[in-house]
Coordinates of C-alpha atoms in Angstrom, one line a residue:
X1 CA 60.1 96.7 148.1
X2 CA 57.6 94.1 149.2
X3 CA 58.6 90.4 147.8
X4 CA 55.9 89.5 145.9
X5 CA 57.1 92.4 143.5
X6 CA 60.6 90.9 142.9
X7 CA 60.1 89.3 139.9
X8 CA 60.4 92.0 137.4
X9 CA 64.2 93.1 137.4
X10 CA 65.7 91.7 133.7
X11 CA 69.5 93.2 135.0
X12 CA 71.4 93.2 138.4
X13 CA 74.8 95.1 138.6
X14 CA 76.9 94.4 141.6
X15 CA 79.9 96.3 142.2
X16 CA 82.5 94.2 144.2
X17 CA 85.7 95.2 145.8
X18 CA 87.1 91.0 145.0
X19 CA 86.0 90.3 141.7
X20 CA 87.6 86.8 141.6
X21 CA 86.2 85.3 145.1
X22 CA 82.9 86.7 144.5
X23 CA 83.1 85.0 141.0
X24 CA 83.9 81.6 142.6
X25 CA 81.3 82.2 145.7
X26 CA 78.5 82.5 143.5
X27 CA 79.9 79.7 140.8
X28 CA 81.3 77.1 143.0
X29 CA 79.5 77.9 146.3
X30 CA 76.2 79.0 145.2
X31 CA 75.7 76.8 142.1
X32 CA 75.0 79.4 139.8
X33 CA 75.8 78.5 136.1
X34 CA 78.4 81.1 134.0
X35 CA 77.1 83.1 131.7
X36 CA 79.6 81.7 128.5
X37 CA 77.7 84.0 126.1
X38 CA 78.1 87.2 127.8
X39 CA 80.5 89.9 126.5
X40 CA 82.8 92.1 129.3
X41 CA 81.9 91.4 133.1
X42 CA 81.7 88.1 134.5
X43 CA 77.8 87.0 134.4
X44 CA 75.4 84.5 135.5
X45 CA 71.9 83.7 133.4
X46 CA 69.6 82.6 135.6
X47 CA 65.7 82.3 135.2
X48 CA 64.3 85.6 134.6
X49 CA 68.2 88.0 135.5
X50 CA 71.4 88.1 134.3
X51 CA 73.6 89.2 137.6
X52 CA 76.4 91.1 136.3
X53 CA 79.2 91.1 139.1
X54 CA 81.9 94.6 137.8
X55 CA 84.8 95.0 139.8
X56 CA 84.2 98.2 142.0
X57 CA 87.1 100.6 140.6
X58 CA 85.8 100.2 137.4
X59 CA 82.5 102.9 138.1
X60 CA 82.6 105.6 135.7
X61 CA 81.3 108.2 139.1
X62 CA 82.8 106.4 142.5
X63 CA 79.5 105.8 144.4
X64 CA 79.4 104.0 148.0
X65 CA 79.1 100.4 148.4
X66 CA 75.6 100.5 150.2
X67 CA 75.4 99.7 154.0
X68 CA 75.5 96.3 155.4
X69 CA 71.7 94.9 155.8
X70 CA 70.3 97.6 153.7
X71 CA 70.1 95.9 150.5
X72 CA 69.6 92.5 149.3
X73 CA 69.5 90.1 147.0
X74 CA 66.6 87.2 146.8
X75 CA 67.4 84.0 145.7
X76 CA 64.4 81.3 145.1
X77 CA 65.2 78.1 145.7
X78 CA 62.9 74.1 145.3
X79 CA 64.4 73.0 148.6
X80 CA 65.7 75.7 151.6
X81 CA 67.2 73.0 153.9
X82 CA 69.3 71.2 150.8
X83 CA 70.3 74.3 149.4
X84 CA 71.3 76.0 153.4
X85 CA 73.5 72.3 154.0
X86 CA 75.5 72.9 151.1
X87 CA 75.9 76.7 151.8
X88 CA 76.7 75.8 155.8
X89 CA 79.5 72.9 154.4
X90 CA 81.2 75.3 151.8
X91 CA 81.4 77.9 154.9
X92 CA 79.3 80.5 153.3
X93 CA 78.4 83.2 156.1
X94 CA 75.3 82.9 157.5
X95 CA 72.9 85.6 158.5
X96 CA 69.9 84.0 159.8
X97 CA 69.1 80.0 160.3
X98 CA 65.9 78.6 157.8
X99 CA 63.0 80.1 159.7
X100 CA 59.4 81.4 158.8
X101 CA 58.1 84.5 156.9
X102 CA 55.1 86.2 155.6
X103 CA 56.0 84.4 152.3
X104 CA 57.2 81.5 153.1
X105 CA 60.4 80.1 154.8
X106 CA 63.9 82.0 154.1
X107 CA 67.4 82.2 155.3
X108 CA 70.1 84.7 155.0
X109 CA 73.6 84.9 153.8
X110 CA 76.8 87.1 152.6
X111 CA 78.7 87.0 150.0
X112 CA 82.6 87.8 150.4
X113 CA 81.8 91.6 149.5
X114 CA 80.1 91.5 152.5
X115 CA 76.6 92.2 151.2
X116 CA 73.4 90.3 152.1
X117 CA 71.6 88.1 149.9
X118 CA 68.4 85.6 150.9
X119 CA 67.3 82.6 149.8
X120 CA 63.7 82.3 149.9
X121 CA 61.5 78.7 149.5
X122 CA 59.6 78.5 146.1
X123 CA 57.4 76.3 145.3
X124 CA 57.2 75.6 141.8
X125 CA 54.9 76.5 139.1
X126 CA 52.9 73.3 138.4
X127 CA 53.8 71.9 135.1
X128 CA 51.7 71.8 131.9
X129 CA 52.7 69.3 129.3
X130 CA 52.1 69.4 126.0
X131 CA 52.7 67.5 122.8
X132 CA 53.9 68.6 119.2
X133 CA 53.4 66.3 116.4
X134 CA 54.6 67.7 112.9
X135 CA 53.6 66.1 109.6
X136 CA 55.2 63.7 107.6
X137 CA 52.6 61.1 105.9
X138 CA 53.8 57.4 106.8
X139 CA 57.2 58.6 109.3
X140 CA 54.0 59.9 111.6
X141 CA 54.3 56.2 112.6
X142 CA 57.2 57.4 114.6
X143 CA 55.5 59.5 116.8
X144 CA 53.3 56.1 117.4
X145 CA 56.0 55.2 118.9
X146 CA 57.0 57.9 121.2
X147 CA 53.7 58.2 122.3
X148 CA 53.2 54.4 123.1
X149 CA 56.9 54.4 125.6
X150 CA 55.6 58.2 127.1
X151 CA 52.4 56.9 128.2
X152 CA 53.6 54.2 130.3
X153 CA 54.9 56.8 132.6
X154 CA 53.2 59.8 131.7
X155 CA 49.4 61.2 132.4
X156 CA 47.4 62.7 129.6
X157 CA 49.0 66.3 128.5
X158 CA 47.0 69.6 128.6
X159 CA 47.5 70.5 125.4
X160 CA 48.4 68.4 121.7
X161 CA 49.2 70.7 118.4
X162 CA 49.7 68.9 115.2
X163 CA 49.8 69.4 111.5
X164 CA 49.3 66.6 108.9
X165 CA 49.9 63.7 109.6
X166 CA 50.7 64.6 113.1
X167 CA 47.0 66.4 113.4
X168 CA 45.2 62.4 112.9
X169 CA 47.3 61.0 116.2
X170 CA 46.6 64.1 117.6
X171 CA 43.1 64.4 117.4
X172 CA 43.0 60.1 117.8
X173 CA 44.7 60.8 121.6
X174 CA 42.1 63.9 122.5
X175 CA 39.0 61.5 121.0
X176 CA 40.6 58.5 123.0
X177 CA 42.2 59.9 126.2
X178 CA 39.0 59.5 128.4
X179 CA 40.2 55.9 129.3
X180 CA 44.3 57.0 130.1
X181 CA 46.8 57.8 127.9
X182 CA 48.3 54.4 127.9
X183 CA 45.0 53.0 126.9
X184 CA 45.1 55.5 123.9
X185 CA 48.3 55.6 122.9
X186 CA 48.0 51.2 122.4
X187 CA 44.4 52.0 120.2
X188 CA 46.5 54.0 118.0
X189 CA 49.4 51.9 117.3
X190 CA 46.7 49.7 116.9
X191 CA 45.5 51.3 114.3
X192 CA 48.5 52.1 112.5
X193 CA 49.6 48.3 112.4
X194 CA 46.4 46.7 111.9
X195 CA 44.2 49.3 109.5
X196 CA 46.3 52.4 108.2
X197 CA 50.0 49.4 107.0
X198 CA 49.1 48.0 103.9
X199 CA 51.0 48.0 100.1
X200 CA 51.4 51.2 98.7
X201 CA 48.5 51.0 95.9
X202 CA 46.0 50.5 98.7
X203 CA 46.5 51.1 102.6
X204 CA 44.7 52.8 105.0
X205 CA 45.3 56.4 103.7
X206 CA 45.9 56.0 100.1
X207 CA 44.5 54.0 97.1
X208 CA 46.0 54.7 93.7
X209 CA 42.8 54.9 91.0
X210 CA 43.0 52.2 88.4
X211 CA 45.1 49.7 90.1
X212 CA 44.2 46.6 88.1
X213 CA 46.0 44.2 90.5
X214 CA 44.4 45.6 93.2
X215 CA 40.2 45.4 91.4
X216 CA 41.6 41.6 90.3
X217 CA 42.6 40.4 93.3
X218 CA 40.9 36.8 93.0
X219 CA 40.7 37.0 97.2
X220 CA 38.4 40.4 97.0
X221 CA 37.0 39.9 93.4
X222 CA 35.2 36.2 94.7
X223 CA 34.6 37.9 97.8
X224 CA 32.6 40.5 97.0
X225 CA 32.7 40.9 93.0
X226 CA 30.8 43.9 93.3
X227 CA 32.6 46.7 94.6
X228 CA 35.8 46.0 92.7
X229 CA 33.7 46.2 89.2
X230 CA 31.8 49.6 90.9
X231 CA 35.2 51.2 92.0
X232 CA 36.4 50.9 88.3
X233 CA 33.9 52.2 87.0
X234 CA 34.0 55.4 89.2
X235 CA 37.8 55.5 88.6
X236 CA 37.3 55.6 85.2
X237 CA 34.4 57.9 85.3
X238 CA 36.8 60.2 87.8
X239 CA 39.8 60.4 85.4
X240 CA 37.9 60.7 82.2
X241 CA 35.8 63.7 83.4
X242 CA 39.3 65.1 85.0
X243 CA 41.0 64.2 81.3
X244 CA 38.2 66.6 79.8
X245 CA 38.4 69.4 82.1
X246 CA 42.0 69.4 81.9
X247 CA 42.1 69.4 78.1
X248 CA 39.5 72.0 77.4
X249 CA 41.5 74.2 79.7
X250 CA 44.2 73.5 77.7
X251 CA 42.9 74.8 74.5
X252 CA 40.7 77.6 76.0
X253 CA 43.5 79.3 78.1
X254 CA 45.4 82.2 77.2
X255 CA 48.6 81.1 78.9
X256 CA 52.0 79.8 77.1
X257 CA 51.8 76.5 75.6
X258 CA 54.5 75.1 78.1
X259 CA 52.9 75.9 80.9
X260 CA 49.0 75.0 79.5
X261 CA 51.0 71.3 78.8
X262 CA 52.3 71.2 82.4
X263 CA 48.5 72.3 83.9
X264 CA 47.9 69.0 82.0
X265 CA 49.5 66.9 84.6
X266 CA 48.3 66.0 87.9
X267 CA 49.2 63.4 90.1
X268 CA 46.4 63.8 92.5
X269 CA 43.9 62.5 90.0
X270 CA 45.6 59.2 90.7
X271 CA 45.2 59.4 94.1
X272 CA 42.0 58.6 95.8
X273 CA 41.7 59.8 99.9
X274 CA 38.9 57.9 100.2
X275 CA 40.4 55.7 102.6
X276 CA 41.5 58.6 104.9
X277 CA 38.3 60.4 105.1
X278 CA 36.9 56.7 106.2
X279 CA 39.7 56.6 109.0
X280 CA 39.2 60.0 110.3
X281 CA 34.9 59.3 110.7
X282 CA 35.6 56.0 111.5
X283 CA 38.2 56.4 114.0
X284 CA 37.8 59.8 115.7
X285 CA 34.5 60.2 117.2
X286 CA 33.9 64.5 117.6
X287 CA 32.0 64.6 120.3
X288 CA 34.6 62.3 122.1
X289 CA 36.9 65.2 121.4
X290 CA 35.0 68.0 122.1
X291 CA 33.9 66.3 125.7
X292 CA 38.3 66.6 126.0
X293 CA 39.6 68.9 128.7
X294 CA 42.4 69.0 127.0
X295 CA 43.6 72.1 124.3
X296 CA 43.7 70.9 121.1
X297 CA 45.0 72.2 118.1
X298 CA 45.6 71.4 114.6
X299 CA 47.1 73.3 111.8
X300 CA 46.1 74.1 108.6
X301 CA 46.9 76.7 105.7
X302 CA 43.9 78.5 103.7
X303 CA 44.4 77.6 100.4
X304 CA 43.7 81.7 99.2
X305 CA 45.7 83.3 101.2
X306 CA 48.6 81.2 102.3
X307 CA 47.9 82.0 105.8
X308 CA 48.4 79.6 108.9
X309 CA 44.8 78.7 110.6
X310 CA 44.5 76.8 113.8
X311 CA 41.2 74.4 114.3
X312 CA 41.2 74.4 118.0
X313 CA 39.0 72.5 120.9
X314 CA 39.7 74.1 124.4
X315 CA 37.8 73.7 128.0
X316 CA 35.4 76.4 128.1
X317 CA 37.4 78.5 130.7
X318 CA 40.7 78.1 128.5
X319 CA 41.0 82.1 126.9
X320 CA 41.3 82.3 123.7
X321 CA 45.0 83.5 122.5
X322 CA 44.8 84.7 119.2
X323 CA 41.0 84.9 117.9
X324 CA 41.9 85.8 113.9
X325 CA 44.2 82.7 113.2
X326 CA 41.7 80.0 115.4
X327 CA 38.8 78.6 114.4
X328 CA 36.7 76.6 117.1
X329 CA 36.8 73.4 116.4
X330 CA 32.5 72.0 116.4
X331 CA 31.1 68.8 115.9
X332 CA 30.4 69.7 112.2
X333 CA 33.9 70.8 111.0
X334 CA 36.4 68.5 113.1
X335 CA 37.1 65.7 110.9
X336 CA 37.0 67.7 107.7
X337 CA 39.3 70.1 109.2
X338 CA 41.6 66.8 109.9
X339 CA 41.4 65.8 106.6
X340 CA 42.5 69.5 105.5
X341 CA 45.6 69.1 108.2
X342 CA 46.3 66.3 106.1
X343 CA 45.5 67.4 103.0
X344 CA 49.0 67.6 101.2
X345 CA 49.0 69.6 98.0
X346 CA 49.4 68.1 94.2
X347 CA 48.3 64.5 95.8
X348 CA 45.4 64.9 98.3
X349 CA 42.8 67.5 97.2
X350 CA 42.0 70.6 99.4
X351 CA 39.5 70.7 101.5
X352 CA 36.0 73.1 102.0
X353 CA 35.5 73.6 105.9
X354 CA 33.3 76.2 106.2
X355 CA 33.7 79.2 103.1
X356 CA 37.3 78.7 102.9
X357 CA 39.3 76.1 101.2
X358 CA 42.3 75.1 103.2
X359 CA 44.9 72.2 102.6
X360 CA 48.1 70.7 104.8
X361 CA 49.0 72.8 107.7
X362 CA 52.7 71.4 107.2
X363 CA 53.2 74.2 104.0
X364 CA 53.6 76.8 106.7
X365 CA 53.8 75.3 110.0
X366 CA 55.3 71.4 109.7
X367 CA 56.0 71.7 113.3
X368 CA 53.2 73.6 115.2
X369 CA 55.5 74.4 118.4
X370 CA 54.4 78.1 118.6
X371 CA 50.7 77.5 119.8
X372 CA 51.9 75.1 122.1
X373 CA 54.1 77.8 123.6
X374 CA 50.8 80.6 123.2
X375 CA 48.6 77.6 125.4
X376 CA 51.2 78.2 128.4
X377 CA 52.7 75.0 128.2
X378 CA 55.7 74.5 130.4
X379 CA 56.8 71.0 129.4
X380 CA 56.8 70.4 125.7
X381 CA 57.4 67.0 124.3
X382 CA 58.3 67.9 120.4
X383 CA 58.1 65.1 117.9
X384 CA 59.6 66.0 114.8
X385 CA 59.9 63.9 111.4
X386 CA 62.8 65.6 110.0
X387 CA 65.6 64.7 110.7
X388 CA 68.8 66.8 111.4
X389 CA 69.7 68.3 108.1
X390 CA 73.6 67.7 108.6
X391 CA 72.9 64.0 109.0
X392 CA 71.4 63.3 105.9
X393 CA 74.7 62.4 103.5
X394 CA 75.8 63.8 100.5
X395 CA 76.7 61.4 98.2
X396 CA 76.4 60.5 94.7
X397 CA 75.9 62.8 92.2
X398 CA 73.7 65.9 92.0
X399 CA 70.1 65.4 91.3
X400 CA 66.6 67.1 91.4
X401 CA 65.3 64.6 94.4
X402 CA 68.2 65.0 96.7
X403 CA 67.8 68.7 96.4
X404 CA 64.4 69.2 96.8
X405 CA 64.4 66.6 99.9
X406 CA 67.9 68.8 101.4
X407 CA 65.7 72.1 100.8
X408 CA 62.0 70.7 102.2
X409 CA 64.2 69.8 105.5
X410 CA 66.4 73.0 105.6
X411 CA 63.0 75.1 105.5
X412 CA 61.5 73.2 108.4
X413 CA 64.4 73.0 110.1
X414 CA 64.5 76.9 110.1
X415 CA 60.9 77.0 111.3
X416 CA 61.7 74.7 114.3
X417 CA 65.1 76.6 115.1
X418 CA 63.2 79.8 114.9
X419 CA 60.4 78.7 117.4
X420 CA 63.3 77.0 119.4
X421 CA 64.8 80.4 119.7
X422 CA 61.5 82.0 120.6
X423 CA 61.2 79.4 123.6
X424 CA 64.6 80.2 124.8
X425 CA 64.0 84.1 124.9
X426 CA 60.5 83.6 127.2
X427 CA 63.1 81.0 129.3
X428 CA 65.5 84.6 129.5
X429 CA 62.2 86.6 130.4
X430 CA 60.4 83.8 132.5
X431 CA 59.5 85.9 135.8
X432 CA 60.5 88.9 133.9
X433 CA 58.6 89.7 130.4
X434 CA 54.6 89.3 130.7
X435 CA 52.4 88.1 127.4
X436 CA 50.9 90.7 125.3
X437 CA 47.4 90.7 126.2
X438 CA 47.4 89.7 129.4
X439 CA 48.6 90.0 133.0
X440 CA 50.5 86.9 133.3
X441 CA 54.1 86.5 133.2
X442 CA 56.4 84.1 131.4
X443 CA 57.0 81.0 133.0
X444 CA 60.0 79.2 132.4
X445 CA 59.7 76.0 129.8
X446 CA 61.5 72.4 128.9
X447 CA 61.4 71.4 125.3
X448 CA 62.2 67.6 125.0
X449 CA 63.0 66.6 121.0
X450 CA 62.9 63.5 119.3
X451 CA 63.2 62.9 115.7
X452 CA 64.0 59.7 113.6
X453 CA 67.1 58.6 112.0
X454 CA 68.0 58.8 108.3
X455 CA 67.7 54.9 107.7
X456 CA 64.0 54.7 108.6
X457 CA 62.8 58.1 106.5
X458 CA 63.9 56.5 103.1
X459 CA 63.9 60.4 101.6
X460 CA 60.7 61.9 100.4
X461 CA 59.5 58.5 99.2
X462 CA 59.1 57.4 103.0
X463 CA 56.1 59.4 103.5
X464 CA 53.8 57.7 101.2
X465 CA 55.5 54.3 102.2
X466 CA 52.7 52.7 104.6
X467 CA 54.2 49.0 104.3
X468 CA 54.1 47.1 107.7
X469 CA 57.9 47.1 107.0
X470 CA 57.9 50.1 107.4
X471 CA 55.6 51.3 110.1
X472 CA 57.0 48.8 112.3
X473 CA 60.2 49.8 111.8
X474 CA 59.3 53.6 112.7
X475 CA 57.0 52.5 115.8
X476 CA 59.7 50.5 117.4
X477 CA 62.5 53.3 116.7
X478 CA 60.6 55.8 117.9
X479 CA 60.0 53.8 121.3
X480 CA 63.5 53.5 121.7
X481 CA 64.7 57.3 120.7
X482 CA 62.2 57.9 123.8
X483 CA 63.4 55.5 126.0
X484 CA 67.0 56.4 125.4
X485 CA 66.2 60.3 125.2
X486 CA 69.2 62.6 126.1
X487 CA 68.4 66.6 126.7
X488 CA 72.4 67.3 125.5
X489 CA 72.3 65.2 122.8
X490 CA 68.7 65.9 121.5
X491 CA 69.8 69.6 122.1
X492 CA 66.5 70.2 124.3
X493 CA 65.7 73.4 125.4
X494 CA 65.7 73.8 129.2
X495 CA 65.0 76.9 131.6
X496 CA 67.7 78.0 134.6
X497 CA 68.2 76.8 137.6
X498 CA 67.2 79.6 140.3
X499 CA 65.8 83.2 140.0
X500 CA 67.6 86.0 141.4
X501 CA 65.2 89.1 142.5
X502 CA 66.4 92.9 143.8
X503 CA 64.6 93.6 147.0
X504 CA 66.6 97.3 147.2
X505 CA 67.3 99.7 144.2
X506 CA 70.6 100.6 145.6
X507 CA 71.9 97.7 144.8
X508 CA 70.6 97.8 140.9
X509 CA 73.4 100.5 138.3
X510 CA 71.7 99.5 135.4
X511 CA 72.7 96.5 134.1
X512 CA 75.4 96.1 131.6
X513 CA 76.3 98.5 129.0

C-alpha cells in the first residue's frame, strides 16, 4: 500500500506470541501512552488508531503470524534522529539506520514479536490559532486580560468567535489587529478602563433612564445644562409612551389577569443601550474589519425561531462551512449585528439586522467553540466566563438567585462539555475521519481554557457591574490565570502523541470486538 494512503486505518490488531514484553516495548521503549479507557486487550490511543496488541492463542481460527519483512507498521514521528537515539539506547532492534525515501527520511525497527515497524519523519501540520470569547456583560473584562498577557507572545490568530459580550472584543481585535496583536489587545483594555468602567447608573454600556443623580450632577449640569434637561425629557417621553402601550395591552388582551399584570413589568424600559451602540460605531470601524484576513465570527440567536445564526467576515478564499446558519458579515450590518451579539433579553432590546430580529447569541451558544472547530482551527484558546460549576459554594439557605445563577452555569457548562467532547472525538479521528462536505481530513487540535474565579464574578450581579473596581480586578486576574495556565489543571483538551499507520492488511484482524 503506498504511504501517502496510510492514514485512514481507525483499528490495528496485533497478535503477539509475548503479550507482556511487547506491552512494555511499545509503553516504556516506544513512548506510546496506555489506553486506561479501553475495555479487554491491552491498547494504546494514539492520533488517529487505537493499536490493540491480543495475545496470539487467544484467535478464535489459528492463523499464521505473517512473514518477517512482509508487513509493517508506520510510525510518524516530529524528530527521526531524537526519537532513533532513544530507540538505539533502550536496545530496540534495528532494521535500517535513518536514511532517505520517496517520502521523506525513515528508519526501521522490530518489536520483540519479531515484526517490523517504521518510523517515518513528519512534519507537522502548521497550526491555526483561534480564539473563543463567550458572553458575560462586565466579567468580558476578563478576557481583556487574557488577551493583553497572550499577545505579548503570540501573533494575531486566524480565526476569533464570540457571543455577547465576547463578540465586542472580538470584533475590537479583527477592526484593530492591522497594527499587531499586542498593539490591539492594549487599545482594548484601553477602552475597558478608560471609556466602558464607570458607576452602574451610567458607564460605557449601560445608562439606567431617569437617574436623577446622574441629570443633576452639578459637574455635567454647569457643563453642558442642555443635554441633561434633553435626556429627561426623552426618558420621560420613552417610559410614558412604554407605560401606555403596556397598559392598553393590559386591558385589551384576552390572556389571564396574572399573566396580563406580569406583561406589565419590564426592566428593559429602564435600561437605555444608547451608550453601547455609541461604543460599537465609535470604536469598531467595519471596513477595518472587513479589510481582516482573519475569520470572524459572532453569534447571535433569531429572536422567531430560537435558532443559532453566525455573522461571519472571512478572506475571500476561506469556504464557507455551513451557508444556512452564517450570514456574511457587510459593511452595513456589522455593528448592528454586534449590538444583537450583545443584545441580552428582558434588559437590552433586540435588534433588526436585515428582516429578522435577533438578540444575544449567549441564549444558545454562550461559548461559540463549535465554529471555531468548523474554521479548521488547530490551536484553540477558550475564554470562558463561567466558572466551574462545582466551585461555586453552597451555602446559606435556599433562594430563587442562587438557583437560577447554579442552573444559567450548569446549562453552559453542558454546552461547553458537549463541544469539549466533540473536539476530543475529531482528536480520536484526526488522520482518520474526513469532514462532511469535503475532502479534507481531521487534524488533530489543542484546546487551552481559562475561566475566572468565584470571588471576581460576584453571581449574576457581576455582569452588569462595570465599576473600575471591578474591571480592574477581572483584567488583572485574567492576566495572571494566563500567565500561570496549566493544561492538567485547566483540563485542556490535547491531541496524541504519534500516529500509527498499517502499510500491509495482513497485519490488520479487525480491530477489537
Amino acid at each position: 500500500m503506498p504511504h501517502g494512503q496510510l492514514d485512514r486505518v481507525p483499528f490495528i490488531t496485533i497478535f503477539v506470541s509475548d503479550l507482556e514484553a511487547s506491552v512494555s516495548f511499545y509503553e516504556s521503549v516506544v513512548g506510546l501512552r496506555r489506553d486506561s479507557y479501553q475495555i479487554g486487550p491491552p491498547s494504546f490511543a494514539v492520533q488517529g488508531t487505537t493499536l490493540v496488541l491480543v495475545q496470539a492463542s487467544h484467535r478464535a481460527v489459528p492463523t499464521p503470524e505473517p512473514p518477517p519483512g512482509q508487513a509493517s507498521l508506520s510510525l510518524g514521528v516530529a524528530n527521526l534522529e531524537e526519537f532513533h537515539k532513544r530507540m538505539v539506547s533502550h536496545g530496540a532492534p534495528v532494521v535500517w539506520e535513518p536514511r532517505e525515501e520517496a517520502y521523506g527520511r525513515s528508519a526501521a525497527y522490530r518489536d520483540p514479536d519479531g515484526m517490523r515497524f517504521q518510523v517515518v519523519e513528519k512534519k507537522p501540520d502548521p497550526e491555526v490559532p483561534a480564539l473563543v470569547l463567550s458572553g458575560g456583560g462586565a466579567l468580558a473584562a476578563f478576557e481583556v486580560g487574557v488577551l493583553s498577557a497572550m499577545a505579548e507572545t503570540a501573533a494575531v490568530p486566524a480565526v476569533i468567535t464570540g457571543a455577547s459580550a465576547g463578540a465586542y472584543n472580538a470584533a475590537f481585535i479583527a477592526a484593530h489587529a492591522g497594527g499587531g496583536f499586542q498593539s490591539a489587545a492594549a487599545q482594548l483594555e484601553q477602552i475597558w478602563t478608560k471609556r466602558i468602567a464607570g458607576p452602574f447608573s451610567d458607564n460605557g454600556v449601560i445608562r439606567i433612564r431617569g437617574d436623577f443623580d446622574w441629570m443633576l450632577d452639578p459637574a455635567r449640569f454647569l457643563s453642558d445644562p442642555v443635554t441633561p434637561v434633553a435626556t429627561m425629557i426623552s426618558d420621560a417621553a420613552f417610559i410614558g409612551i412604554q407605560t401606555v402601550e403596556r397598559f392598553s395591552h393590559a386591558f385589551t388582551a384576552k390572556e389571564s389577569l396574572f399573566r396580563r399584570a406580569a406583561e406589565l413589568i419590564n426592566i428593559g424600559d429602564l435600561i437605555s443601550a444608547e451608550p453601547m451602540r455609541k461604543l460599537v460605531e465609535e470604536t469598531i470601524p467595519a471596513d477595518a474589519v472587513l479589510r481582516s484576513q482573519l475569520i470572524l465570527k459572532l453569534a447571535a440567536t433569531d429572536w422567531e425561531t430560537g435558532e443559532l445564526r453566525l455573522f461571519v467576515r472571512r478572506p475571500v478564499d476561506s469556504p464557507v462551512r455551513k451557508p444556512g446558519r452564517e450570514i456574511p458579515a457587510t459593511a452595513e450590518n456589522l455593528h448592528h449585528a454586534i449590538l444583537a451579539s450583545a443584545a441580552i433579553p428582558a434588559l437590552f432590546p433586540p435588534v433588526k439586522v436585515g428582516d429578522r430580529v435577533y438578540v444575544d447569541g449567549g441564549v444558545v451558544m454562550n461559548t461559540p467553540l463549535d465554529p471555531a472547530i468548523e474554521s479548521g482551527a488547530t490551536v484553540i484558546h477558550l475564554v470562558s466566563l463561567n466558572p466551574e460549576v462545582s466551585s461555586i459554594p453552597l451555602d446559606g439557605p435556599e433562594n430563587t438567585l442562587q438557583s437560577v445563577e447554579r442552573t444559567l452555569t450548569a446549562a453552559v457548562a453542558g454546552n461547553v462539555r458537549s463541544d469539549l467532547k466533540q473536539a476530543r472525538l475529531i482528536n480520536s479521528l484526526a488522520g482518520v475521519g474526513r469532514r462532511v462536505g469535503s475532502g479534507q481530513l481531521f487534524r488533530p487540535m489543542t484546546i487551552h481554557r481559562y475561566h475566572p474565579g468565584v470571588s471576581n464574578i460576584r453571581g449574576a450581579a457581576g455582569m452588569l457591574m462595570f465599576t473600575p473596581e471591578h474591571i480592574a480586578a477581572l483584567i488583572a486576574e485574567g492576566k495572571q490565570k494566563f500567565r500561570d495556565h496549566n493544561c492538567e489543571r485547566d483540563k485542556c483538551v490535547l491531541p496524541g502523541d504519534y500516529a500509527f499507520h498499517l502499510e500491509d492488511k495482513t497485519m490488520a484482524a479487525g480491530g477489537p470486538r
